[in-house]
PDB file of C-alpha atoms in Angstrom:
ATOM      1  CA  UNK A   8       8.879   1.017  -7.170  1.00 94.00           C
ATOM      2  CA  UNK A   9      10.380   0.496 -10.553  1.00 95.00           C
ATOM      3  CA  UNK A  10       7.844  -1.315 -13.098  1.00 96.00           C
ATOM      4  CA  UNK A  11       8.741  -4.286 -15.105  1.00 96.00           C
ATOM      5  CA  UNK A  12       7.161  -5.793 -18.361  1.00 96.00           C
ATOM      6  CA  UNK A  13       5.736  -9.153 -17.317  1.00 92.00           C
ATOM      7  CA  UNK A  14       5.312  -8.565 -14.166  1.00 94.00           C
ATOM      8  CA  UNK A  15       1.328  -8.430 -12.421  1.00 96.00           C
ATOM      9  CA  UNK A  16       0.202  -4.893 -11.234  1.00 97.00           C
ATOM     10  CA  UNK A  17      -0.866  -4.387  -7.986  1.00 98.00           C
ATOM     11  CA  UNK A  18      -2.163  -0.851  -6.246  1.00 98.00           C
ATOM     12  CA  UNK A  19      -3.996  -0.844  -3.477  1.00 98.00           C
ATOM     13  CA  UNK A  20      -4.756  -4.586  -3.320  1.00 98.00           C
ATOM     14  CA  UNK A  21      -6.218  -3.824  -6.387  1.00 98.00           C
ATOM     15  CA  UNK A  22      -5.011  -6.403  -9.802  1.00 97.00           C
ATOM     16  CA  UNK A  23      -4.887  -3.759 -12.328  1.00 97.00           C
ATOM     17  CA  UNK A  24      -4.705  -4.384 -15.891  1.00 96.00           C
ATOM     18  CA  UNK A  25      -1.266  -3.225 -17.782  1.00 97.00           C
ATOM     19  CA  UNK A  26       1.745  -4.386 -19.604  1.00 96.00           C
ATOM     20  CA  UNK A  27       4.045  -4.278 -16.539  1.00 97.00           C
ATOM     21  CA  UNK A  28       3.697  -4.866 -13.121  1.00 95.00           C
ATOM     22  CA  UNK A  29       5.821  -2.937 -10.080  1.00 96.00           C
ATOM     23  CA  UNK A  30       9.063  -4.983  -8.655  1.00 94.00           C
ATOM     24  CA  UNK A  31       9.789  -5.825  -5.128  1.00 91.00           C
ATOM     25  CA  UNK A  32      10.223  -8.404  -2.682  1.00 91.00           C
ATOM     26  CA  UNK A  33       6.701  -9.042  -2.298  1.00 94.00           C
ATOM     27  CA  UNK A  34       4.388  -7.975  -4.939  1.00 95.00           C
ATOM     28  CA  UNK A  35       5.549  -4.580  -4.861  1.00 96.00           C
ATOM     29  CA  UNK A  36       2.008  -2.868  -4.482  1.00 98.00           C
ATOM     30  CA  UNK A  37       3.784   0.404  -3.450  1.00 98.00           C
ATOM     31  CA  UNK A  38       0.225   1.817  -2.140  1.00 98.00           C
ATOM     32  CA  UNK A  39      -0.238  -0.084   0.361  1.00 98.00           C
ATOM     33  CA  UNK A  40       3.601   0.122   0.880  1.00 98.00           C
ATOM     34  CA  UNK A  41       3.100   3.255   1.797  1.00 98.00           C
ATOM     35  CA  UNK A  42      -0.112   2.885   4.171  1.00 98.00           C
ATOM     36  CA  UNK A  43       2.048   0.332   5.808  1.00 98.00           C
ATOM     37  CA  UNK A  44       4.530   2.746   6.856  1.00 98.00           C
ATOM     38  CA  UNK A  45       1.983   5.009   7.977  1.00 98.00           C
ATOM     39  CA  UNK A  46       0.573   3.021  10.469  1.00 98.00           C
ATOM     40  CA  UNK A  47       3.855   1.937  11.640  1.00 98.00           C
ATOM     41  CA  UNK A  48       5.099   5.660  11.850  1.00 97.00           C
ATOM     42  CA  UNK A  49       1.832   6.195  13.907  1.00 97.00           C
ATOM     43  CA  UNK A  50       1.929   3.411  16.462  1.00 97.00           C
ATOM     44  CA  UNK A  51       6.026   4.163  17.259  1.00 96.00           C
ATOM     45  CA  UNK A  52       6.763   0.914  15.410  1.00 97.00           C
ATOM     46  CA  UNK A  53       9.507   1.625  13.053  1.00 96.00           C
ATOM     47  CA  UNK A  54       9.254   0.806   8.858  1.00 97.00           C
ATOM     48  CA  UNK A  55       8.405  -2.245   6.855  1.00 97.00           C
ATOM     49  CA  UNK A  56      11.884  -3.067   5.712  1.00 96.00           C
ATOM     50  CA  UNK A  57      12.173  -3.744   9.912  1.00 96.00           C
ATOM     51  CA  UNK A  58       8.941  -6.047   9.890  1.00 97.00           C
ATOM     52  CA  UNK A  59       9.444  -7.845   6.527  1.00 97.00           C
ATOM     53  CA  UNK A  60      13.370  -7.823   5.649  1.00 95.00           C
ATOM     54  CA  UNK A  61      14.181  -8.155   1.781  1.00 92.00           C
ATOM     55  CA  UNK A  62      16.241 -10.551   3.016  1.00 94.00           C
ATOM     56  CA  UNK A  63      13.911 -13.094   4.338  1.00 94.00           C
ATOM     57  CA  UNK A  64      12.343 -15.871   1.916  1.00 94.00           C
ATOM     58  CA  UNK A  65       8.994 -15.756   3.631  1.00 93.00           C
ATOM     59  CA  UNK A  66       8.230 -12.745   2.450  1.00 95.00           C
ATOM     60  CA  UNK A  67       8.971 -13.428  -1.292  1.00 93.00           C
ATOM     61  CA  UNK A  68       6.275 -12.970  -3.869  1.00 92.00           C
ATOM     62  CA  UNK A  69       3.870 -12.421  -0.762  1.00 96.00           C
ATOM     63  CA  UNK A  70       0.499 -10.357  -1.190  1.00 97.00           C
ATOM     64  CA  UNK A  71       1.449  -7.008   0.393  1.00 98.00           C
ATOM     65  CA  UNK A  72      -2.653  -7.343   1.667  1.00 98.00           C
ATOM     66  CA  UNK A  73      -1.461 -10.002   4.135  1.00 98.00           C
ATOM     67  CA  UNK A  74       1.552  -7.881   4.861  1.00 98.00           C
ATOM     68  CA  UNK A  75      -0.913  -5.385   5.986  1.00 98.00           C
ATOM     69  CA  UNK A  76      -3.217  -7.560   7.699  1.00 98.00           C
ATOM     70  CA  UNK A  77       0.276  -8.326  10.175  1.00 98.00           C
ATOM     71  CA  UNK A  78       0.558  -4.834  10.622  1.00 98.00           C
ATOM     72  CA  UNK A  79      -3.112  -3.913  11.738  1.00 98.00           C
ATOM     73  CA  UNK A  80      -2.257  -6.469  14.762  1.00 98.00           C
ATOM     74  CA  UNK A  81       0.616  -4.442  15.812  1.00 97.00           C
ATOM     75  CA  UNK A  82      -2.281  -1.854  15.365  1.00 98.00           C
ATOM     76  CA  UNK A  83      -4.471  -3.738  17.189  1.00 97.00           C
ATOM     77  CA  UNK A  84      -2.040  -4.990  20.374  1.00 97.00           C
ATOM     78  CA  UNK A  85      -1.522  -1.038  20.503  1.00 95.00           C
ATOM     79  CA  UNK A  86      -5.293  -0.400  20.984  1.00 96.00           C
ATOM     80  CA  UNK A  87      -4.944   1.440  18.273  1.00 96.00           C
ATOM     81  CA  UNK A  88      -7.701   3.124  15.995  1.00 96.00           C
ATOM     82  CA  UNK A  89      -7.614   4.247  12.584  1.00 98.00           C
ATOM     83  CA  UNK A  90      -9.524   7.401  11.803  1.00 98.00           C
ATOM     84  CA  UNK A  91      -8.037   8.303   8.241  1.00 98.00           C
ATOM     85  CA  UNK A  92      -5.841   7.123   5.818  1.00 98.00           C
ATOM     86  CA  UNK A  93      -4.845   9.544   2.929  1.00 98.00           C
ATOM     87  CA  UNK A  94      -3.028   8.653   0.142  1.00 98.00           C
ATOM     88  CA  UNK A  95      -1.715   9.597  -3.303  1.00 98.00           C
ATOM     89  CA  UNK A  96      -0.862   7.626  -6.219  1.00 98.00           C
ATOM     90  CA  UNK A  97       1.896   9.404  -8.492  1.00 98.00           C
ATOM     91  CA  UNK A  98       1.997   7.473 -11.928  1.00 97.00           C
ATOM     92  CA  UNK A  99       1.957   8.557 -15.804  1.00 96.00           C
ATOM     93  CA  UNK A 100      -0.094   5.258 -16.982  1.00 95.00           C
ATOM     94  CA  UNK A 101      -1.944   2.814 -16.420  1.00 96.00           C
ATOM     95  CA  UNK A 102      -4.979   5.524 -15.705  1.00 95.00           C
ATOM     96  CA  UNK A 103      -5.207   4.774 -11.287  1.00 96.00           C
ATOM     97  CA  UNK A 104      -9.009   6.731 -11.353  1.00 95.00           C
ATOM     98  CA  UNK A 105     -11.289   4.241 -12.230  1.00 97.00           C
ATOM     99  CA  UNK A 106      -9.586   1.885  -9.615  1.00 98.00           C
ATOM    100  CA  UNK A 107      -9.799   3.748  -6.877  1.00 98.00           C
ATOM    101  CA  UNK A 108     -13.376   2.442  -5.847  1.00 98.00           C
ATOM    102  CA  UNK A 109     -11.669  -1.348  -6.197  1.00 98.00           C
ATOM    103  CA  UNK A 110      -8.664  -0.370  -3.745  1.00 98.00           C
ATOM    104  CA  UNK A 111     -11.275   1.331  -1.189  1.00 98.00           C
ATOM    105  CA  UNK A 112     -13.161  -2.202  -1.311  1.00 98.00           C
ATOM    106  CA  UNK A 113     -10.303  -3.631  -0.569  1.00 98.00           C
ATOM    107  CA  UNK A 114      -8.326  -1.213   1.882  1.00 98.00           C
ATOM    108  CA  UNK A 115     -11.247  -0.213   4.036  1.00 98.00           C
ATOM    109  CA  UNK A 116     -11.958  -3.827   5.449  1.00 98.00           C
ATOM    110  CA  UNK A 117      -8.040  -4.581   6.808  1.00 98.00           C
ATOM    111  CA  UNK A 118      -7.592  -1.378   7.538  1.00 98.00           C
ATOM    112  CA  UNK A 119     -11.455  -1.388   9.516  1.00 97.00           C
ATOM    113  CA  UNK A 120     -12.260   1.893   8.480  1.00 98.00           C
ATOM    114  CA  UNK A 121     -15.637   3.093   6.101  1.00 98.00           C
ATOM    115  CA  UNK A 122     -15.077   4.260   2.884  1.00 97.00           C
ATOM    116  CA  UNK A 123     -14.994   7.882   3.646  1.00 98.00           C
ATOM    117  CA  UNK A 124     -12.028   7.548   6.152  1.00 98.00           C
ATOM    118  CA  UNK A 125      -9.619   6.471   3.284  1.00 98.00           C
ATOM    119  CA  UNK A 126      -8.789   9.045   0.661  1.00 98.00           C
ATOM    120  CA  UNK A 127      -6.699   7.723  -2.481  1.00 98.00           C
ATOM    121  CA  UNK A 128      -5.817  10.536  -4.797  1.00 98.00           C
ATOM    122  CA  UNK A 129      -4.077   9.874  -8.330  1.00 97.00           C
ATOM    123  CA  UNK A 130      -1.570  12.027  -9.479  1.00 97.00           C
ATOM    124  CA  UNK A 131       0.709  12.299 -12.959  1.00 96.00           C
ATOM    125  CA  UNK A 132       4.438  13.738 -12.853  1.00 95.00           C
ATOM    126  CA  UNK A 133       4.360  15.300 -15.536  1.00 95.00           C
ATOM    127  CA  UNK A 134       6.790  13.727 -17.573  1.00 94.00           C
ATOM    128  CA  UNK A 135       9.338  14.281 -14.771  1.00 96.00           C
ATOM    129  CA  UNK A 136      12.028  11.696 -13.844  1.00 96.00           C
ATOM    130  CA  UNK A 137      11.481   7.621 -13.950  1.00 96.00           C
ATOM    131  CA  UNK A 138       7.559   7.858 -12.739  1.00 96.00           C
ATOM    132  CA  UNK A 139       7.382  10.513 -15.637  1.00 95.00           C
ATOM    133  CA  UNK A 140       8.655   8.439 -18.407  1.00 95.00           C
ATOM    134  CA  UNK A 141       6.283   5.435 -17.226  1.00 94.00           C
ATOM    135  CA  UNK A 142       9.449   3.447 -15.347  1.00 96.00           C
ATOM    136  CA  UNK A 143       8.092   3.638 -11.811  1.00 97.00           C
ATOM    137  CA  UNK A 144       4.965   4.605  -9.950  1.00 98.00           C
ATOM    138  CA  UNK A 145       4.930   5.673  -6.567  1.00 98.00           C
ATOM    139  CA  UNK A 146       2.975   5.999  -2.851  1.00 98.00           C
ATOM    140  CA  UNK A 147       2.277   8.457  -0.288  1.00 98.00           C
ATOM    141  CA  UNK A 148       0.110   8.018   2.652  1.00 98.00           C
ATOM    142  CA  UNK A 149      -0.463   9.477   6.171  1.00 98.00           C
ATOM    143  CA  UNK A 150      -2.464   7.566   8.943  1.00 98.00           C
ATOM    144  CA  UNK A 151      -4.511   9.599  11.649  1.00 98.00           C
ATOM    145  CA  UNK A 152      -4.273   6.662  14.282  1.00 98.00           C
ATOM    146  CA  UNK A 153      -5.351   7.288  17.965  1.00 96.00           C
ATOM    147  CA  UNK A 154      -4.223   4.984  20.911  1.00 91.00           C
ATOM    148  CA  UNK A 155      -5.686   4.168  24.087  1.00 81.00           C
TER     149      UNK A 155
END
């Protein structure tokens, strides 16, 4: 997700201090994004541009943590169980690190998993590309989900 001076930053669930915040339909917290696809990719159910269409007003400015909270009843009508969620941040600045405890509190509750089941890794690209030069930051997770 491209970042944006003005706007608020949100990883993970996680308000993070910095100048500019990510841009999207919602509030653009690509992390969880990403862990939202996942699960989706893992219970058969498609992406989350088919569950929450840019297109569709309800879903403007809306907290990507009750985005995911939707999802983990898909999840749930599945019988579905989450045994690991790994993920990696890739983003030049703000420092993601010393958040990553924050986003666990957050994650590991909706996603009803204990802290050691989610992994959230923070990566830099090097000065590569538009996440390089500090213009986007972007998610990648996988979701080890069994069914019933």
């Amino acid at each position: 997700h491209k970042l944006q001076k003005g706007n608020k930053l949100f990883l993970g669930g996680a308000k993070i201090p910095f100048s500019k915040g990510l841009v999207g339909h919602s509030d653009g917290d690509c992390l969880i994004h990403a862990i939202i696809d996942a699960l989706l990719g893992a219970i058969g159910e498609g992406d989350i541009g088919q569950h929450f269409p840019d297109t569709d007003p309800r879903y403007q400015n809306i907290r990507s943590t009750k985005l995911l909270r939707i999802i983990m009843e898909h999840v749930r009508k599945k019988r579905g169980r989450i045994h690991h969620v790994d993920c990696i941040i890739i983003a030049e600045a703000p420092k993601v690190g010393p958040h990553i405890a924050e986003m666990k509190k957050v994650l590991c509750p909706l996603l009803r998993i204990q802290e050691d089941d989610l992994s959230i890794k923070a990566k830099t690209n090097e000065g590569i590309g538009p996440i390089g030069q500090g213009e986007a930051i972007a998610a990648v997770a996988q979701a080890l989900v069994g069914l019933e």
